[in-house]
mmCIF file of C-alpha atoms (C1' of nucleotides) in Angstrom:
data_model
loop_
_atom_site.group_PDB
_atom_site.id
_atom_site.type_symbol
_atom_site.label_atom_id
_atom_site.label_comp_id
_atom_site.label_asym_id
_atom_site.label_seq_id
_atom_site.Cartn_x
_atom_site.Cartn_y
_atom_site.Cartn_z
ATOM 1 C CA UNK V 22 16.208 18.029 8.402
ATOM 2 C CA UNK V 23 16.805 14.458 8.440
ATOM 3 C CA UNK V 24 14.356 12.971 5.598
ATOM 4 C CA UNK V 25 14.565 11.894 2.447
ATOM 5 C CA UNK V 26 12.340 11.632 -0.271
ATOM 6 C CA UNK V 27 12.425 10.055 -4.134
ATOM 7 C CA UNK V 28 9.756 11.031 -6.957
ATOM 8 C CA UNK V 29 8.421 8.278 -9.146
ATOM 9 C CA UNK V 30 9.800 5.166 -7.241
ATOM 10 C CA UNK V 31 6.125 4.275 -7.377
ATOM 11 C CA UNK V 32 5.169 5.269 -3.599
ATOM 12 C CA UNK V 33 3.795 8.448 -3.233
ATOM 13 C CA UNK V 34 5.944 10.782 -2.208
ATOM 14 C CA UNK V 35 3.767 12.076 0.684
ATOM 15 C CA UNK V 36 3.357 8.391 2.004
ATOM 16 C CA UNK V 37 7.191 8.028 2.141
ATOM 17 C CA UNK V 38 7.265 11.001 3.844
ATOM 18 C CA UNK V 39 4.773 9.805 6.047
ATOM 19 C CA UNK V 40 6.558 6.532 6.650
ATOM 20 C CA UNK V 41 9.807 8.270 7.829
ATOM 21 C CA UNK V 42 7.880 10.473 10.282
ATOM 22 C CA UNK V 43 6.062 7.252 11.888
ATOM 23 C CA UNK V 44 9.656 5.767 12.340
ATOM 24 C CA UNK V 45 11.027 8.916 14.004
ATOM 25 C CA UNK V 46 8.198 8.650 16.004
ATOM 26 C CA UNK V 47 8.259 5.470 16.982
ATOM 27 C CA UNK V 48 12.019 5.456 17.403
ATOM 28 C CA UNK V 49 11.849 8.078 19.699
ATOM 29 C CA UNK V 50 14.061 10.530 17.284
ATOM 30 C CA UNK V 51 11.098 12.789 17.261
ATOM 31 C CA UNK V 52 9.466 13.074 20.736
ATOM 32 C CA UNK V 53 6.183 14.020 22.086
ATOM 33 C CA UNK V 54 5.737 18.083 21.832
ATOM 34 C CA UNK V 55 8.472 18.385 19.468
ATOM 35 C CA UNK V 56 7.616 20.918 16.847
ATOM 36 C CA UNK V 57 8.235 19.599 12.825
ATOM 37 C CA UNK V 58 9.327 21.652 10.349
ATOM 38 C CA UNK V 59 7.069 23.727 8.826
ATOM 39 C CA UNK V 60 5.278 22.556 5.624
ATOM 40 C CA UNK V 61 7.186 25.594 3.579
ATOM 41 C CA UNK V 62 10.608 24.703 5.365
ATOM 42 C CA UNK V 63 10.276 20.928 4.549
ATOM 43 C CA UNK V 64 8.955 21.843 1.101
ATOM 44 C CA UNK V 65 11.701 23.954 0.142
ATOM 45 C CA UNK V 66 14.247 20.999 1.672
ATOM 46 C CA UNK V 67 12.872 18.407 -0.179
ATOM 47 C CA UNK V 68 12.328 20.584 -3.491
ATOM 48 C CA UNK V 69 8.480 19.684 -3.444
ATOM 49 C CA UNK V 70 5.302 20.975 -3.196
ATOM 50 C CA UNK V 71 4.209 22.699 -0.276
ATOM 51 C CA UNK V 72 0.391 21.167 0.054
ATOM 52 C CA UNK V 73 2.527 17.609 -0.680
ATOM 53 C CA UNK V 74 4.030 17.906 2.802
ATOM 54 C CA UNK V 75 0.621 19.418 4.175
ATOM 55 C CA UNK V 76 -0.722 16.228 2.802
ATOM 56 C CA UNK V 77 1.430 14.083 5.225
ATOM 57 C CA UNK V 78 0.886 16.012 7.918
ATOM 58 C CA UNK V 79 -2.417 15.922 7.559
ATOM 59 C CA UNK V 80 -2.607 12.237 7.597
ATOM 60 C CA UNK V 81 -0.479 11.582 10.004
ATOM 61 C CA UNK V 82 -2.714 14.039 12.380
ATOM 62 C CA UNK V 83 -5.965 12.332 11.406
ATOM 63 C CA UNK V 84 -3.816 8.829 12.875
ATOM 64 C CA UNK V 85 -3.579 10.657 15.949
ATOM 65 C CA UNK V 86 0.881 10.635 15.571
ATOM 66 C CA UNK V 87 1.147 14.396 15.012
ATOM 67 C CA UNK V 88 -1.220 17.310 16.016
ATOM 68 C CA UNK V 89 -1.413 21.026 13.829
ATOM 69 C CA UNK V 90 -2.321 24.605 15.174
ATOM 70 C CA UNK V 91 -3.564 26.401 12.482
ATOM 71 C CA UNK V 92 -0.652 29.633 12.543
ATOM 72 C CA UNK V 93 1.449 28.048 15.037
ATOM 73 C CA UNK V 94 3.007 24.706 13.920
ATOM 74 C CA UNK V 95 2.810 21.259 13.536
ATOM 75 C CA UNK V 96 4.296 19.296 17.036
ATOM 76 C CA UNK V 97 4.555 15.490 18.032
ATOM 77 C CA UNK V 98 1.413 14.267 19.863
ATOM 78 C CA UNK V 99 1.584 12.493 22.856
ATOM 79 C CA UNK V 100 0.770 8.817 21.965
ATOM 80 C CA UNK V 101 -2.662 7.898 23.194
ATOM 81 C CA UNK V 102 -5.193 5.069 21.726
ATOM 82 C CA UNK V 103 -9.012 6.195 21.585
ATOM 83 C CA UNK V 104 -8.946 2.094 20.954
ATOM 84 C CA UNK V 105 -10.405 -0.276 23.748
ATOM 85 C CA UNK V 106 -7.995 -2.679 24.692
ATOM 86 C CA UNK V 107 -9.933 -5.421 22.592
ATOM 87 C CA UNK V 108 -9.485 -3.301 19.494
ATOM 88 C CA UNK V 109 -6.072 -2.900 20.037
ATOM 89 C CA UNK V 110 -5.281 -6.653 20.695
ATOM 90 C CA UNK V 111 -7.232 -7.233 17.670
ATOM 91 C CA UNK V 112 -5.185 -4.946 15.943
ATOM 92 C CA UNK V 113 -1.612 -6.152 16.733
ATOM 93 C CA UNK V 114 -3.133 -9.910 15.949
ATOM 94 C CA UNK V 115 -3.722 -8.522 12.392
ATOM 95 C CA UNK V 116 -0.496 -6.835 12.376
ATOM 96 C CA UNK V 117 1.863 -10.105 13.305
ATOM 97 C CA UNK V 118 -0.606 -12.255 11.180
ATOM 98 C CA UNK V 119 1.220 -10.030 8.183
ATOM 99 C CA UNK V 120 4.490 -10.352 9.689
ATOM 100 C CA UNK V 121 3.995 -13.998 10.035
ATOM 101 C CA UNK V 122 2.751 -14.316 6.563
ATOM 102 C CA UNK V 123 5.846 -12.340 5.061
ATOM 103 C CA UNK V 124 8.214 -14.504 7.336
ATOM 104 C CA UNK V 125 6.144 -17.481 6.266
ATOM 105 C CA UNK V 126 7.510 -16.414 2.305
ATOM 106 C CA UNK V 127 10.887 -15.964 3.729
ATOM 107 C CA UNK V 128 11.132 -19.017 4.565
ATOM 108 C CA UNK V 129 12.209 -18.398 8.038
ATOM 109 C CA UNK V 130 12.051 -20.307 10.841
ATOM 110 C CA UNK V 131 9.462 -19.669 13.878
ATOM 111 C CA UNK V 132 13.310 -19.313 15.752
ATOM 112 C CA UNK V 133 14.031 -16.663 13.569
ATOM 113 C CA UNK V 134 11.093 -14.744 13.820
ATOM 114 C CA UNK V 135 11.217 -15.106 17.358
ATOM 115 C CA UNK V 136 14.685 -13.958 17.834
ATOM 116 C CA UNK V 137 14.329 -10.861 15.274
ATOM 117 C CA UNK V 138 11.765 -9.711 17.273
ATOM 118 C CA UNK V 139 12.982 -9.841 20.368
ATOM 119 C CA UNK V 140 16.512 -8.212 19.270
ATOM 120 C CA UNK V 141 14.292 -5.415 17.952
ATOM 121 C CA UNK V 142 11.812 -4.977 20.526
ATOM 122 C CA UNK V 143 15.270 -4.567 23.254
ATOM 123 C CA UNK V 144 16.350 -2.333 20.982
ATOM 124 C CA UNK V 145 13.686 -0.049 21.127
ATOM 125 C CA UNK V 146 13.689 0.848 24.937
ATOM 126 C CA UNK V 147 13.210 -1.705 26.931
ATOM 127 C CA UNK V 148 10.539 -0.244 29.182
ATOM 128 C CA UNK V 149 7.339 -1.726 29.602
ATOM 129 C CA UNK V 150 5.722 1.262 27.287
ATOM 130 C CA UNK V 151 7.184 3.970 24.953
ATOM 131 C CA UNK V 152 7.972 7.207 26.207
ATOM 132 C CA UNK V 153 6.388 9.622 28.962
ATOM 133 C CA UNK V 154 3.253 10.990 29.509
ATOM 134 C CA UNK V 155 3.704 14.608 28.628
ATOM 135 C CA UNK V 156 0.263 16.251 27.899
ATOM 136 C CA UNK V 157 0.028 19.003 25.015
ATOM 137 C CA UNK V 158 -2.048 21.865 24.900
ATOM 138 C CA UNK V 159 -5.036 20.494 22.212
ATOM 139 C CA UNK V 160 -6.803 22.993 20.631
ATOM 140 C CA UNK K 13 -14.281 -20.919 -3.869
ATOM 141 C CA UNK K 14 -13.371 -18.911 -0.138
ATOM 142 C CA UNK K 15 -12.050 -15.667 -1.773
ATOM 143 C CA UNK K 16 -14.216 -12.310 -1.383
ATOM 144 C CA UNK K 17 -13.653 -9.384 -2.312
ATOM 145 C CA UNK K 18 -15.118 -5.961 -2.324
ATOM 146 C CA UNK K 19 -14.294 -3.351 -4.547
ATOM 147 C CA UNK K 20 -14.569 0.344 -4.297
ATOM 148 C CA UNK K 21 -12.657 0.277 -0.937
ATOM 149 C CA UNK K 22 -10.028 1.483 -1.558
ATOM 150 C CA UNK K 23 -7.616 -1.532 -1.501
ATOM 151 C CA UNK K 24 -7.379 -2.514 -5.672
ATOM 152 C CA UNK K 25 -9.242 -5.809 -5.982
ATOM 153 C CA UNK K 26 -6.192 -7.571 -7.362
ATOM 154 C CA UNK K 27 -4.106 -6.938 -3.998
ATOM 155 C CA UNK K 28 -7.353 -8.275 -2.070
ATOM 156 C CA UNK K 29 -7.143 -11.562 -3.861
ATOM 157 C CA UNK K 30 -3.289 -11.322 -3.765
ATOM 158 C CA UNK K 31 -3.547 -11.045 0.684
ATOM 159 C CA UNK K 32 -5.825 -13.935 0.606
ATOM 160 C CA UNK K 33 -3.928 -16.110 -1.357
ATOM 161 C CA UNK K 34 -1.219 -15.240 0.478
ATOM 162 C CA UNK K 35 -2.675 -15.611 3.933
ATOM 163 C CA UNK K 36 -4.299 -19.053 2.402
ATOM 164 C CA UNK K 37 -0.692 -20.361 1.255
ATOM 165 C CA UNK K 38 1.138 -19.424 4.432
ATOM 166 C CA UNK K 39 -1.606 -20.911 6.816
ATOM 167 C CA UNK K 40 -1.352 -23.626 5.204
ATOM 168 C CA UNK K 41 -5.310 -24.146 3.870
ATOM 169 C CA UNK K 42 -3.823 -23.721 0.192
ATOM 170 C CA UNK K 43 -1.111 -26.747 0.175
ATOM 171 C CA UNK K 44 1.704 -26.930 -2.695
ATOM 172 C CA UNK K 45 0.960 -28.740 -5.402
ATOM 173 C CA UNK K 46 -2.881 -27.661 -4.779
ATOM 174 C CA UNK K 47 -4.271 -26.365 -8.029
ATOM 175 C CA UNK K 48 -6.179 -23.147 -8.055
ATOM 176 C CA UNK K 49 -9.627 -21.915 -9.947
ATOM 177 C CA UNK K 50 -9.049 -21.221 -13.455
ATOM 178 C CA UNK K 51 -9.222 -17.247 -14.144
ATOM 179 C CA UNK K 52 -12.331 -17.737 -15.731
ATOM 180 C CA UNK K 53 -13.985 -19.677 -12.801
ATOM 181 C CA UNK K 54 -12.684 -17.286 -10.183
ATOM 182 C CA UNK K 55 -13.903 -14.041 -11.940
ATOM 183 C CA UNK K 56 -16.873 -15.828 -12.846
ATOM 184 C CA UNK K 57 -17.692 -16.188 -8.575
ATOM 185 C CA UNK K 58 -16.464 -12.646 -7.974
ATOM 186 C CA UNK K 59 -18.129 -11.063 -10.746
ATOM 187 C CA UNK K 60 -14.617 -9.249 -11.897
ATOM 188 C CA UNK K 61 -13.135 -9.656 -15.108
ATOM 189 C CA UNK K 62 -10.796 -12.408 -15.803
ATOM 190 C CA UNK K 63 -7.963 -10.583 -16.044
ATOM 191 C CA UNK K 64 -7.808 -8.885 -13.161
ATOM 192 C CA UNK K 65 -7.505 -12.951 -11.502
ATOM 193 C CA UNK K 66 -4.654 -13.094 -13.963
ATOM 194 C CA UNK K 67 -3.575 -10.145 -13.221
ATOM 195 C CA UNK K 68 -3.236 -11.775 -9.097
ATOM 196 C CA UNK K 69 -1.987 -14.422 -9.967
ATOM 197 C CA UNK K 70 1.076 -13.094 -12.604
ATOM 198 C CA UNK K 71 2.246 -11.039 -9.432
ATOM 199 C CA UNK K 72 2.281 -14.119 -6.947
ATOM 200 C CA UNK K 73 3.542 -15.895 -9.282
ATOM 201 C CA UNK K 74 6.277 -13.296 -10.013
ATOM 202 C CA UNK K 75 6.630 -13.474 -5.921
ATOM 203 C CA UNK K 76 7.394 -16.880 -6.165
ATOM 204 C CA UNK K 77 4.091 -18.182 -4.392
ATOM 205 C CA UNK K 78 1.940 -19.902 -6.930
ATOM 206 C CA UNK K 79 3.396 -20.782 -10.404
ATOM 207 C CA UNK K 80 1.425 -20.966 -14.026
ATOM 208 C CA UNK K 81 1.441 -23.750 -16.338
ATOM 209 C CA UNK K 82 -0.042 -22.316 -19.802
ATOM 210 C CA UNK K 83 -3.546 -24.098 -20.845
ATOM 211 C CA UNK K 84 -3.058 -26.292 -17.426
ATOM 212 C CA UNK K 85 -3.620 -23.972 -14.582
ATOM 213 C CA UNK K 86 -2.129 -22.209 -11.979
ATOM 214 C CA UNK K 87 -0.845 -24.040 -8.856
ATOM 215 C CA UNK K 88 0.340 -23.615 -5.658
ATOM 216 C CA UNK K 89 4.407 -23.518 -5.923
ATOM 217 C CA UNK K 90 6.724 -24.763 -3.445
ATOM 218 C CA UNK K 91 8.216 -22.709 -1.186
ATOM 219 C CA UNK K 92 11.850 -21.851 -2.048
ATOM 220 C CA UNK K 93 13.823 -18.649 -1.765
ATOM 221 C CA UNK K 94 16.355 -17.379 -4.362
ATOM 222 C CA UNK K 95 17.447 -14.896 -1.622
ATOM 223 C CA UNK K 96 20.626 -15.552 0.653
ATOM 224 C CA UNK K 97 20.394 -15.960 3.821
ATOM 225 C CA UNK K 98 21.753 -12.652 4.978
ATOM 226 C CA UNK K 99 18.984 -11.112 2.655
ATOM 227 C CA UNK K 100 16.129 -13.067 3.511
ATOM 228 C CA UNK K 101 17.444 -12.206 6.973
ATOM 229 C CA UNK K 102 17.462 -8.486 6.574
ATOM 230 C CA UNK K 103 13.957 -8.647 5.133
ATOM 231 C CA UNK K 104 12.464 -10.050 7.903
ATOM 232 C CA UNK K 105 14.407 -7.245 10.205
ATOM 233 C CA UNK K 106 12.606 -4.394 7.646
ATOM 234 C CA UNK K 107 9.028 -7.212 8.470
ATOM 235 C CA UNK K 108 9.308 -6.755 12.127
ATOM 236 C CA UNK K 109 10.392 -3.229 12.173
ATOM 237 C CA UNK K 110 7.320 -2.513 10.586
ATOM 238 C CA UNK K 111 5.506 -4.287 12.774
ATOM 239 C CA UNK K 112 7.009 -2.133 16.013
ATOM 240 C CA UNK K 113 5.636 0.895 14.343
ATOM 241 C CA UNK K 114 2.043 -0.330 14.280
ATOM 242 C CA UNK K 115 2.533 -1.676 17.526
ATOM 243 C CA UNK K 116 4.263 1.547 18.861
ATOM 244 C CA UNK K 117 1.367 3.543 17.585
ATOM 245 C CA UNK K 118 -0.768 1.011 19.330
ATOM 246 C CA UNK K 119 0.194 1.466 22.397
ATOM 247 C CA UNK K 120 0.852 -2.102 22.806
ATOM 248 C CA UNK K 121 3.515 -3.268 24.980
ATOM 249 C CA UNK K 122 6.563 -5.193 24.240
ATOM 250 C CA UNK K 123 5.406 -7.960 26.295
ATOM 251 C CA UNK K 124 2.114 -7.558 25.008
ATOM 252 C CA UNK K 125 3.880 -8.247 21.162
ATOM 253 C CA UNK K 126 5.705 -10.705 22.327
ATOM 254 C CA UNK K 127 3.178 -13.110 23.476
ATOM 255 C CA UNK K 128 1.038 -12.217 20.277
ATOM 256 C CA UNK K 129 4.186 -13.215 18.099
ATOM 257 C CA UNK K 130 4.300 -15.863 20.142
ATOM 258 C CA UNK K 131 0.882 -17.049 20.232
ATOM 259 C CA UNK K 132 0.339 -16.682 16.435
ATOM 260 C CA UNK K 133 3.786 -18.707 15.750
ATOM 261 C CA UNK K 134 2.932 -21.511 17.686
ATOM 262 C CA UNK K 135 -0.543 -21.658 15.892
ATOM 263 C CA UNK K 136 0.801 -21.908 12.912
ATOM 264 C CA UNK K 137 2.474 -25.449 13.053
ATOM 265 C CA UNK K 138 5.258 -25.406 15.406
ATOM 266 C CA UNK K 139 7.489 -27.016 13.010
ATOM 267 C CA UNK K 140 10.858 -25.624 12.682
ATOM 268 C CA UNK K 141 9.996 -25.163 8.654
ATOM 269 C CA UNK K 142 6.600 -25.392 6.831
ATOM 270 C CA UNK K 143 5.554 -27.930 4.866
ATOM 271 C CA UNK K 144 7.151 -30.423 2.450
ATOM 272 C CA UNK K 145 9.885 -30.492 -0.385
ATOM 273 C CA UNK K 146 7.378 -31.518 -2.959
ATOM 274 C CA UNK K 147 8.763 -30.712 -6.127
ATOM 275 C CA UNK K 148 6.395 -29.471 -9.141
ATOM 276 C CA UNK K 149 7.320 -29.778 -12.177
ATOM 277 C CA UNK K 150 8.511 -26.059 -13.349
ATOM 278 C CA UNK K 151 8.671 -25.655 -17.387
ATOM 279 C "C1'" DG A 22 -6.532 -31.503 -36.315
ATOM 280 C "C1'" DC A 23 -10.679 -30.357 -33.643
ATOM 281 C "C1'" DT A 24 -12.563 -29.039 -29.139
ATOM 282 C "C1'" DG A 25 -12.722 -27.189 -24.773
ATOM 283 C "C1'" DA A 26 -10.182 -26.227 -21.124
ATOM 284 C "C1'" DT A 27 -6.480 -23.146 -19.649
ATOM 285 C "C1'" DG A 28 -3.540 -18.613 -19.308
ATOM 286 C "C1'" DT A 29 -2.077 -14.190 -22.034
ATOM 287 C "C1'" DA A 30 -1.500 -9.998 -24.873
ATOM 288 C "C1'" DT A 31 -3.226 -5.731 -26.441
ATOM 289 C "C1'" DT A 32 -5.695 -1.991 -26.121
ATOM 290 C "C1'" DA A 33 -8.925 1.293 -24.310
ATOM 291 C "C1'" DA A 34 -11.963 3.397 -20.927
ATOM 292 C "C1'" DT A 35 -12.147 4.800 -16.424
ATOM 293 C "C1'" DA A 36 -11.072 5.971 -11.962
ATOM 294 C "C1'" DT A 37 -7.990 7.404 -8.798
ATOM 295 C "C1'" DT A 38 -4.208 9.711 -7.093
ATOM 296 C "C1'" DA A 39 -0.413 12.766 -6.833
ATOM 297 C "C1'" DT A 40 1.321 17.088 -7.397
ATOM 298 C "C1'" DA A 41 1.408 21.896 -8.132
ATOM 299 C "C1'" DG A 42 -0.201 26.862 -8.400
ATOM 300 C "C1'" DT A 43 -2.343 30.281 -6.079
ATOM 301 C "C1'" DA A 44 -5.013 32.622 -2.938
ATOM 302 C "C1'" DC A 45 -6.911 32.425 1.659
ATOM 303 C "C1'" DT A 46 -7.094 32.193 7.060
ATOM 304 C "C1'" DG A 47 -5.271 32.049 11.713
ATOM 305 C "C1'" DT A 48 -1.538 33.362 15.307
ATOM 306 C "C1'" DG A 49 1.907 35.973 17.633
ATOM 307 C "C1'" DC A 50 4.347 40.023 17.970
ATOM 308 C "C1'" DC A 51 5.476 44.726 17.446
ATOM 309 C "C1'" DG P 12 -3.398 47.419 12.526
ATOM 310 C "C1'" DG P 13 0.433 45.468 10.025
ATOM 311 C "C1'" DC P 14 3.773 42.102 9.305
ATOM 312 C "C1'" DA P 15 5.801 37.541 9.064
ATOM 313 C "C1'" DC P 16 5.203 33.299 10.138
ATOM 314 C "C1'" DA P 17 2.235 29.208 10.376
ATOM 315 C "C1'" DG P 18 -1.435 25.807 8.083
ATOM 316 C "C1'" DT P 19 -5.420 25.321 4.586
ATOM 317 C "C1'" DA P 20 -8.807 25.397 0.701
ATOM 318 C "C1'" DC P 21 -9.575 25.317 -3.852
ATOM 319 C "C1'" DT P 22 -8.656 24.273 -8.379
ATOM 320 C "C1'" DA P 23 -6.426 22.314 -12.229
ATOM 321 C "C1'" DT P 24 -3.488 19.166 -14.413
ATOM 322 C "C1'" DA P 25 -0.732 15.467 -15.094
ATOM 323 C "C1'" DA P 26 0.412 10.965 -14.232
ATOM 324 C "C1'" DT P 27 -0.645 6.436 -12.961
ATOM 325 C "C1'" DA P 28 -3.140 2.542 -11.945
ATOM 326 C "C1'" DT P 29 -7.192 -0.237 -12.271
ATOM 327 C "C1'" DT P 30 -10.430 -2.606 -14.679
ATOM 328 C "C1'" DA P 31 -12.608 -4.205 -18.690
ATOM 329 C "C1'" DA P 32 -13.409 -5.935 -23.723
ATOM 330 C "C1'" DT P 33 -11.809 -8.620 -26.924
ATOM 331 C "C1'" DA P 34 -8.982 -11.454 -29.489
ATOM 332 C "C1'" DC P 35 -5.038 -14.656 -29.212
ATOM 333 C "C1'" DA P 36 -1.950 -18.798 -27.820
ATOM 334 C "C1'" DT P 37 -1.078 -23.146 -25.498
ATOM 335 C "C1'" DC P 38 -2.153 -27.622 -23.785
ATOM 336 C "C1'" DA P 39 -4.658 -32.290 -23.108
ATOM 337 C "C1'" DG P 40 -7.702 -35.491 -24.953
ATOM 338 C "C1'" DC P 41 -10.032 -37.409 -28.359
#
DNA sequence: GCTGATGTATTAATATTATAGTACTGTGCC
DNA sequence: GGCACAGTACTATAATATTAATACATCAGC
């Protein structure tokens, strides 16, 4: 498949693996439903440990991104936020505060903060929320 | 001093001092120049061992954000980036893309990022740089 | 040069984490 | 029921990172 992992560049494998996966995700590579690879498949791919991949998975299911039937697979969950909308605000605020502060050690300019992220938020579909709405059968 | 920390959460207490220098230096409450506790003082009010301060501040300082004058003190450094500007530029791009993700996984619309980017930028003194070009005096 | 402030080096104990090996359980299909 | 595929639990080990104890080095002021 299409990811990439490296041993002992100090982040875990599984949380690089885990990175890429949010990306797809996000980016709309991998979409709602979609089934991943199975942990052997991706194991055997990547020339690691199965339980290493199993590990990602699993973490990425308990954020609510992916969702596991035991014997079946492991599929793309539809995106859905158990959050109230206060929690989520709150949320993003912490989230651009650490933008801000990396910018901030940049030395860029609010301008260029500004403008990178609205070049990246067009990029990424410019509808007023990600993808559809297609349920999936939950345990 | 206004640092706290807690440890056994996960998060190493070095990196939680780290963020809240950080967040201090970039919001401007920690000014250049400024002159922070002595290791000694600082693990003294945490209850930590000295080194792990030192062990904070040798990484910021490594990042460029505070500098270390040996049997002075460490002080706040002034910004400056060694970084061109197509660099520093890319950077940011890698800051914000990480940024969509959370917000993606959010649920949180563009135009709900936007005016949070927004918001938080104009907070944080709508100059078109931070601060001043106060020079320290570097060994 | 002594003193008291500072940061630093070295080393060791500890805790945590990452990874792997292996055996187990559930599902779908024949 | 048996097989082949899926994920999972358990255990062990290795690697790494975190924190601490202690002793050392530098600087300013006297």
């Amino acid at each position: 498949m299409w990811f990439r992992v490296e041993p002992g560049r100090g982040v875990p494998i599984y949380v690089q693996l885990m990175e890429q996966i949010r990306r797809a995700v996000a980016s709309g590579v991998l979409t709602p439903g979609e089934q991943l690879p199975s942990v052997r498949e991706l194991a055997l791919q990547l020339s690691i440990n199965p339980n290493t991949v199993s590990r990602a998975y699993q973490e990425l299911e308990h954020e609510g991104i992916i969702y596991t039937l035991r014997g079946r697979g492991t599929f793309v969950a539809t995106p859905s936020s158990t959050l109230t909308d206060r929690e989520r605000l709150r949320r993003l605020d912490e989230a651009v505060e650490r933008l801000l502060v990396e910018a901030y050690q940049l030395r860029c300019t609010p301008a260029e903060v500004l403008a990178a992220v609205k070049k990246k938020v067009a990029g990424m579909g410019g509808k007023d929320t990600q993808k559809g709405e297609i349920e999936h059968d939950d345990e």
